[in-house]
Amino acid sequence: ELTTELLNKWMAAFAKKIEANKAYLSDLDTPIGDGDHGNNMARGMVAVEDALNAKKPADLTSALKLVAMSLISKVGGASGPLYGTAFLEMAKLSAKETDLAKLTEAALLGIKKRGGAEPGDKTMVDVWSVVVPALAKGELTEEVIQKAVESTKPMQAKKGRASYLGERSIGHLDPGSVSSGYLFSALLEVEG
Ligand code: ADP
Ligand code: MG
Ligand code: MG
């Protein structure tokens, strides 16, 4: 179950991982993108932390909305609106449902609808589409996350900037999948 308190801890843990891996994420985005994914996400997560600490939203829906708006306005690129949509969909559902599996399911549907990517397209959807059902079954582990992240390496990108490279996108991890991996590793950490 997601509470405001857990969300605060989750976002703090995610922000920490993003900051620690900022250069790595941008390096991953260099051969198959424009080398900014780490910087984009770090800028966004600083904004998320600032907003949560300044406004201290009392209810889960406002808190999720604040996360979404911070990401949409600060991350930019392709990933900003997609992460933003994910949290906005969670915010919408959170008025009547606080189960994490249900919330992340809504988030994944939002990401797919917004970006048009399906599993196998070498995008963050490849991580979300594995993690969400695992979470629902109570089977989410660090290993499941890492396997999903690694699965993007042999894929040829069909969506996003990396798709412009065609076959040359093969053999590299998808940066948005790696950052999504951090999001769910952070969740495992704080769920305890
Ligand atoms: P940009 O490519 O605009 O510079 P980022 O570098 O911040 O944006 O983010 C790139 C990541 O966004 C990719 O690694 C991929 O995971 C994700 N992405 C790009 N396009 C899509 C899409 N259509 N659907 C889902 N995820 C996408
Ligand atoms: Mg980029
Ligand atoms: Mg960019």
mmCIF file of C-alpha atoms and ligand atoms in Angstrom:
data_model
loop_
_atom_site.group_PDB
_atom_site.id
_atom_site.type_symbol
_atom_site.label_atom_id
_atom_site.label_comp_id
_atom_site.label_asym_id
_atom_site.label_seq_id
_atom_site.Cartn_x
_atom_site.Cartn_y
_atom_site.Cartn_z
ATOM 1 C CA GLU A 1 0.000 0.000 0.000
ATOM 2 C CA LEU A 2 1.301 3.425 -0.955
ATOM 3 C CA THR A 3 1.071 6.149 1.685
ATOM 4 C CA THR A 4 2.330 9.730 1.602
ATOM 5 C CA GLU A 5 5.074 8.731 3.996
ATOM 6 C CA LEU A 6 6.198 5.806 1.829
ATOM 7 C CA LEU A 7 6.080 7.985 -1.305
ATOM 8 C CA ASN A 8 8.344 10.542 0.388
ATOM 9 C CA LYS A 9 10.842 7.830 1.311
ATOM 10 C CA TRP A 10 10.572 6.271 -2.169
ATOM 11 C CA MET A 11 11.274 9.551 -3.946
ATOM 12 C CA ALA A 12 14.180 10.368 -1.608
ATOM 13 C CA ALA A 13 15.753 6.963 -2.296
ATOM 14 C CA PHE A 14 15.163 7.328 -6.049
ATOM 15 C CA ALA A 15 16.653 10.844 -6.069
ATOM 16 C CA LYS A 16 19.742 9.497 -4.310
ATOM 17 C CA LYS A 17 20.235 6.728 -6.881
ATOM 18 C CA ILE A 18 19.729 9.128 -9.776
ATOM 19 C CA GLU A 19 22.231 11.599 -8.340
ATOM 20 C CA ALA A 20 24.804 8.850 -7.701
ATOM 21 C CA ASN A 21 24.388 7.472 -11.240
ATOM 22 C CA LYS A 22 23.864 10.728 -13.113
ATOM 23 C CA ALA A 23 27.061 10.436 -15.189
ATOM 24 C CA TYR A 24 26.477 6.739 -15.862
ATOM 25 C CA LEU A 25 22.945 7.374 -17.153
ATOM 26 C CA SER A 26 24.137 10.148 -19.445
ATOM 27 C CA ASP A 27 27.002 7.925 -20.660
ATOM 28 C CA LEU A 28 24.474 5.200 -21.532
ATOM 29 C CA ASP A 29 22.501 7.800 -23.482
ATOM 30 C CA THR A 30 25.580 8.905 -25.465
ATOM 31 C CA PRO A 31 26.013 6.086 -28.031
ATOM 32 C CA ILE A 32 22.275 5.636 -28.668
ATOM 33 C CA GLY A 33 20.909 9.082 -27.776
ATOM 34 C CA ASP A 34 21.982 12.623 -26.988
ATOM 35 C CA GLY A 35 23.808 12.003 -23.719
ATOM 36 C CA ASP A 36 21.455 13.858 -21.405
ATOM 37 C CA HIS A 37 19.358 11.240 -19.605
ATOM 38 C CA GLY A 38 21.268 11.404 -16.307
ATOM 39 C CA ASN A 39 21.245 15.180 -16.276
ATOM 40 C CA ASN A 40 17.549 15.253 -17.200
ATOM 41 C CA MET A 41 16.578 12.861 -14.409
ATOM 42 C CA ALA A 42 18.847 14.485 -11.827
ATOM 43 C CA ARG A 43 17.372 17.919 -12.569
ATOM 44 C CA GLY A 44 13.896 16.430 -12.241
ATOM 45 C CA MET A 45 14.531 14.609 -8.992
ATOM 46 C CA VAL A 46 16.085 17.685 -7.373
ATOM 47 C CA ALA A 47 12.858 19.491 -8.314
ATOM 48 C CA VAL A 48 10.738 16.651 -6.898
ATOM 49 C CA GLU A 49 12.618 16.708 -3.600
ATOM 50 C CA ASP A 50 12.482 20.516 -3.384
ATOM 51 C CA ALA A 51 8.749 20.539 -4.109
ATOM 52 C CA LEU A 52 7.897 17.773 -1.618
ATOM 53 C CA ASN A 53 10.000 19.386 1.118
ATOM 54 C CA ALA A 54 8.627 22.870 0.477
ATOM 55 C CA LYS A 55 4.930 21.994 0.113
ATOM 56 C CA LYS A 56 4.726 18.919 2.355
ATOM 57 C CA PRO A 57 1.506 17.685 0.699
ATOM 58 C CA ALA A 58 -0.726 16.070 3.313
ATOM 59 C CA ASP A 59 -2.542 13.593 1.100
ATOM 60 C CA LEU A 60 -1.231 10.987 -1.330
ATOM 61 C CA THR A 61 -3.063 12.339 -4.378
ATOM 62 C CA SER A 62 -1.584 15.847 -3.978
ATOM 63 C CA ALA A 63 1.854 14.388 -3.331
ATOM 64 C CA LEU A 64 1.761 12.200 -6.455
ATOM 65 C CA LYS A 65 0.483 15.150 -8.494
ATOM 66 C CA LEU A 66 3.345 17.284 -7.225
ATOM 67 C CA VAL A 67 5.873 14.606 -8.222
ATOM 68 C CA ALA A 68 4.281 14.372 -11.680
ATOM 69 C CA MET A 69 4.270 18.131 -12.239
ATOM 70 C CA SER A 70 7.878 18.509 -11.082
ATOM 71 C CA LEU A 71 9.000 15.763 -13.469
ATOM 72 C CA ILE A 72 6.994 17.106 -16.399
ATOM 73 C CA SER A 73 8.291 20.636 -15.936
ATOM 74 C CA LYS A 74 11.943 19.810 -15.169
ATOM 75 C CA VAL A 75 13.077 16.554 -16.793
ATOM 76 C CA GLY A 76 12.265 17.457 -20.378
ATOM 77 C CA GLY A 77 13.158 15.218 -23.322
ATOM 78 C CA ALA A 78 11.140 12.101 -24.009
ATOM 79 C CA SER A 79 11.472 10.729 -20.504
ATOM 80 C CA GLY A 80 10.028 13.760 -18.654
ATOM 81 C CA PRO A 81 6.485 13.524 -20.025
ATOM 82 C CA LEU A 82 6.592 9.718 -19.694
ATOM 83 C CA TYR A 83 7.661 9.632 -16.045
ATOM 84 C CA GLY A 84 5.283 12.555 -15.493
ATOM 85 C CA THR A 85 2.395 10.622 -17.020
ATOM 86 C CA ALA A 86 3.236 7.613 -14.854
ATOM 87 C CA PHE A 87 2.918 9.639 -11.648
ATOM 88 C CA LEU A 88 -0.103 11.551 -12.913
ATOM 89 C CA GLU A 89 -1.935 8.274 -13.591
ATOM 90 C CA MET A 90 -1.023 7.093 -10.093
ATOM 91 C CA ALA A 91 -2.299 10.395 -8.697
ATOM 92 C CA LYS A 92 -5.644 10.026 -10.497
ATOM 93 C CA LEU A 93 -6.199 6.469 -9.289
ATOM 94 C CA SER A 94 -4.960 7.189 -5.762
ATOM 95 C CA ALA A 95 -8.246 8.890 -4.847
ATOM 96 C CA LYS A 96 -9.881 5.454 -4.651
ATOM 97 C CA GLU A 97 -7.002 2.952 -4.736
ATOM 98 C CA THR A 98 -3.689 2.908 -2.868
ATOM 99 C CA ASP A 99 -2.509 -0.593 -3.742
ATOM 100 C CA LEU A 100 0.964 -0.265 -5.290
ATOM 101 C CA ALA A 101 0.381 -2.972 -7.878
ATOM 102 C CA LYS A 102 -2.797 -1.257 -9.082
ATOM 103 C CA LEU A 103 -1.159 2.171 -9.083
ATOM 104 C CA THR A 104 1.865 1.042 -11.088
ATOM 105 C CA GLU A 105 -0.431 -0.840 -13.481
ATOM 106 C CA ALA A 106 -2.220 2.448 -14.218
ATOM 107 C CA ALA A 107 1.157 4.156 -14.585
ATOM 108 C CA LEU A 108 2.351 1.585 -17.128
ATOM 109 C CA LEU A 109 -0.839 1.941 -19.171
ATOM 110 C CA GLY A 110 -0.264 5.710 -19.163
ATOM 111 C CA ILE A 111 3.341 5.344 -20.346
ATOM 112 C CA LYS A 112 2.300 3.000 -23.164
ATOM 113 C CA LYS A 113 -0.546 5.245 -24.248
ATOM 114 C CA ARG A 114 1.582 8.382 -24.175
ATOM 115 C CA GLY A 115 4.684 6.968 -25.893
ATOM 116 C CA GLY A 116 3.157 4.218 -28.009
ATOM 117 C CA ALA A 117 5.885 1.752 -27.046
ATOM 118 C CA GLU A 118 5.309 -1.951 -26.447
ATOM 119 C CA PRO A 119 7.589 -4.520 -24.803
ATOM 120 C CA GLY A 120 10.554 -5.238 -27.084
ATOM 121 C CA ASP A 121 10.876 -1.673 -28.368
ATOM 122 C CA LYS A 122 13.895 -1.002 -26.122
ATOM 123 C CA THR A 123 12.308 1.617 -23.885
ATOM 124 C CA MET A 124 11.448 1.965 -20.216
ATOM 125 C CA VAL A 125 8.308 -0.068 -21.039
ATOM 126 C CA ASP A 126 10.565 -3.138 -21.067
ATOM 127 C CA VAL A 127 11.262 -2.654 -17.366
ATOM 128 C CA TRP A 128 7.813 -1.447 -16.307
ATOM 129 C CA SER A 129 6.025 -4.298 -18.126
ATOM 130 C CA VAL A 130 8.077 -6.893 -16.225
ATOM 131 C CA VAL A 131 8.102 -5.161 -12.847
ATOM 132 C CA VAL A 132 4.385 -4.335 -12.638
ATOM 133 C CA PRO A 133 3.085 -7.936 -12.877
ATOM 134 C CA ALA A 134 5.888 -9.129 -10.568
ATOM 135 C CA LEU A 135 4.800 -6.544 -8.015
ATOM 136 C CA ALA A 136 1.193 -7.729 -8.306
ATOM 137 C CA LYS A 137 2.282 -11.299 -7.583
ATOM 138 C CA GLY A 138 4.470 -10.203 -4.673
ATOM 139 C CA GLU A 139 7.459 -11.509 -6.629
ATOM 140 C CA LEU A 140 9.425 -8.345 -7.235
ATOM 141 C CA THR A 141 13.103 -8.743 -6.410
ATOM 142 C CA GLU A 142 16.281 -6.915 -7.322
ATOM 143 C CA GLU A 143 17.085 -9.828 -9.615
ATOM 144 C CA VAL A 144 13.806 -9.454 -11.529
ATOM 145 C CA ILE A 145 14.561 -5.759 -11.992
ATOM 146 C CA GLN A 146 18.138 -6.329 -13.175
ATOM 147 C CA LYS A 147 17.048 -9.022 -15.618
ATOM 148 C CA ALA A 148 14.484 -6.689 -17.148
ATOM 149 C CA VAL A 149 17.048 -3.896 -17.439
ATOM 150 C CA GLU A 150 19.598 -6.255 -19.063
ATOM 151 C CA SER A 151 16.980 -7.558 -21.489
ATOM 152 C CA THR A 152 17.087 -4.217 -23.326
ATOM 153 C CA LYS A 153 20.725 -4.682 -24.381
ATOM 154 C CA PRO A 154 20.204 -7.016 -27.361
ATOM 155 C CA MET A 155 17.065 -5.197 -28.487
ATOM 156 C CA GLN A 156 16.844 -2.921 -31.504
ATOM 157 C CA ALA A 157 15.133 0.346 -30.559
ATOM 158 C CA LYS A 158 11.757 0.953 -32.188
ATOM 159 C CA LYS A 159 10.797 4.107 -30.273
ATOM 160 C CA GLY A 160 12.563 7.247 -29.143
ATOM 161 C CA ARG A 161 15.848 8.759 -30.230
ATOM 162 C CA ALA A 162 17.694 5.393 -30.213
ATOM 163 C CA SER A 163 15.379 4.118 -32.973
ATOM 164 C CA TYR A 164 17.034 6.531 -35.434
ATOM 165 C CA LEU A 165 20.149 4.323 -35.169
ATOM 166 C CA GLY A 166 18.376 1.215 -36.413
ATOM 167 C CA GLU A 167 20.562 -1.854 -35.942
ATOM 168 C CA ARG A 168 23.308 0.242 -34.347
ATOM 169 C CA SER A 169 21.098 0.594 -31.270
ATOM 170 C CA ILE A 170 21.702 -3.132 -30.578
ATOM 171 C CA GLY A 171 24.197 -3.988 -27.847
ATOM 172 C CA HIS A 172 23.550 -1.055 -25.510
ATOM 173 C CA LEU A 173 21.398 -0.834 -22.397
ATOM 174 C CA ASP A 174 18.433 1.518 -22.714
ATOM 175 C CA PRO A 175 19.067 4.480 -20.375
ATOM 176 C CA GLY A 176 15.391 4.976 -19.489
ATOM 177 C CA SER A 177 15.174 1.302 -18.546
ATOM 178 C CA VAL A 178 18.185 1.688 -16.270
ATOM 179 C CA SER A 179 16.638 4.728 -14.538
ATOM 180 C CA SER A 180 13.314 2.883 -14.244
ATOM 181 C CA GLY A 181 15.266 0.027 -12.665
ATOM 182 C CA TYR A 182 16.512 2.499 -10.044
ATOM 183 C CA LEU A 183 12.939 3.626 -9.408
ATOM 184 C CA PHE A 184 11.882 0.092 -8.524
ATOM 185 C CA SER A 185 15.088 -0.758 -6.636
ATOM 186 C CA ALA A 186 14.377 2.333 -4.542
ATOM 187 C CA LEU A 187 10.857 1.031 -3.918
ATOM 188 C CA LEU A 188 12.191 -2.341 -2.743
ATOM 189 C CA GLU A 189 14.592 -0.526 -0.418
ATOM 190 C CA VAL A 190 11.936 1.589 1.287
ATOM 191 C CA GLU A 191 9.203 -1.072 1.346
ATOM 192 C CA GLY A 192 11.507 -3.042 3.620
HETATM 193 P P1 ADP B 1 15.595 12.315 -24.969
HETATM 194 O O1 ADP B 1 15.698 11.025 -25.741
HETATM 195 O O2 ADP B 1 14.522 13.188 -25.475
HETATM 196 O O3 ADP B 1 16.935 13.002 -24.825
HETATM 197 P P2 ADP B 1 15.942 11.147 -22.347
HETATM 198 O O4 ADP B 1 17.338 10.926 -22.779
HETATM 199 O O5 ADP B 1 15.768 11.836 -21.054
HETATM 200 O O6 ADP B 1 15.124 11.916 -23.467
HETATM 201 O O7 ADP B 1 15.187 9.752 -22.218
HETATM 202 C C1 ADP B 1 15.414 8.685 -23.097
HETATM 203 C C2 ADP B 1 14.646 7.470 -22.626
HETATM 204 O O8 ADP B 1 13.248 7.683 -22.763
HETATM 205 C C3 ADP B 1 14.925 6.218 -23.426
HETATM 206 O O9 ADP B 1 16.059 5.535 -22.931
HETATM 207 C C4 ADP B 1 13.653 5.397 -23.289
HETATM 208 O O10 ADP B 1 13.701 4.518 -22.183
HETATM 209 C C5 ADP B 1 12.608 6.447 -23.013
HETATM 210 N N1 ADP B 1 11.711 6.607 -24.162
HETATM 211 C C6 ADP B 1 11.938 7.325 -25.286
HETATM 212 N N2 ADP B 1 10.876 7.258 -26.105
HETATM 213 C C7 ADP B 1 9.958 6.466 -25.486
HETATM 214 C C8 ADP B 1 8.631 6.004 -25.806
HETATM 215 N N3 ADP B 1 8.028 6.347 -26.937
HETATM 216 N N4 ADP B 1 7.998 5.216 -24.908
HETATM 217 C C9 ADP B 1 8.596 4.861 -23.752
HETATM 218 N N5 ADP B 1 9.825 5.274 -23.390
HETATM 219 C C10 ADP B 1 10.502 6.052 -24.238
HETATM 220 MG MG MG B 2 18.574 11.827 -24.134
HETATM 221 MG MG MG B 3 17.464 15.054 -24.913
#
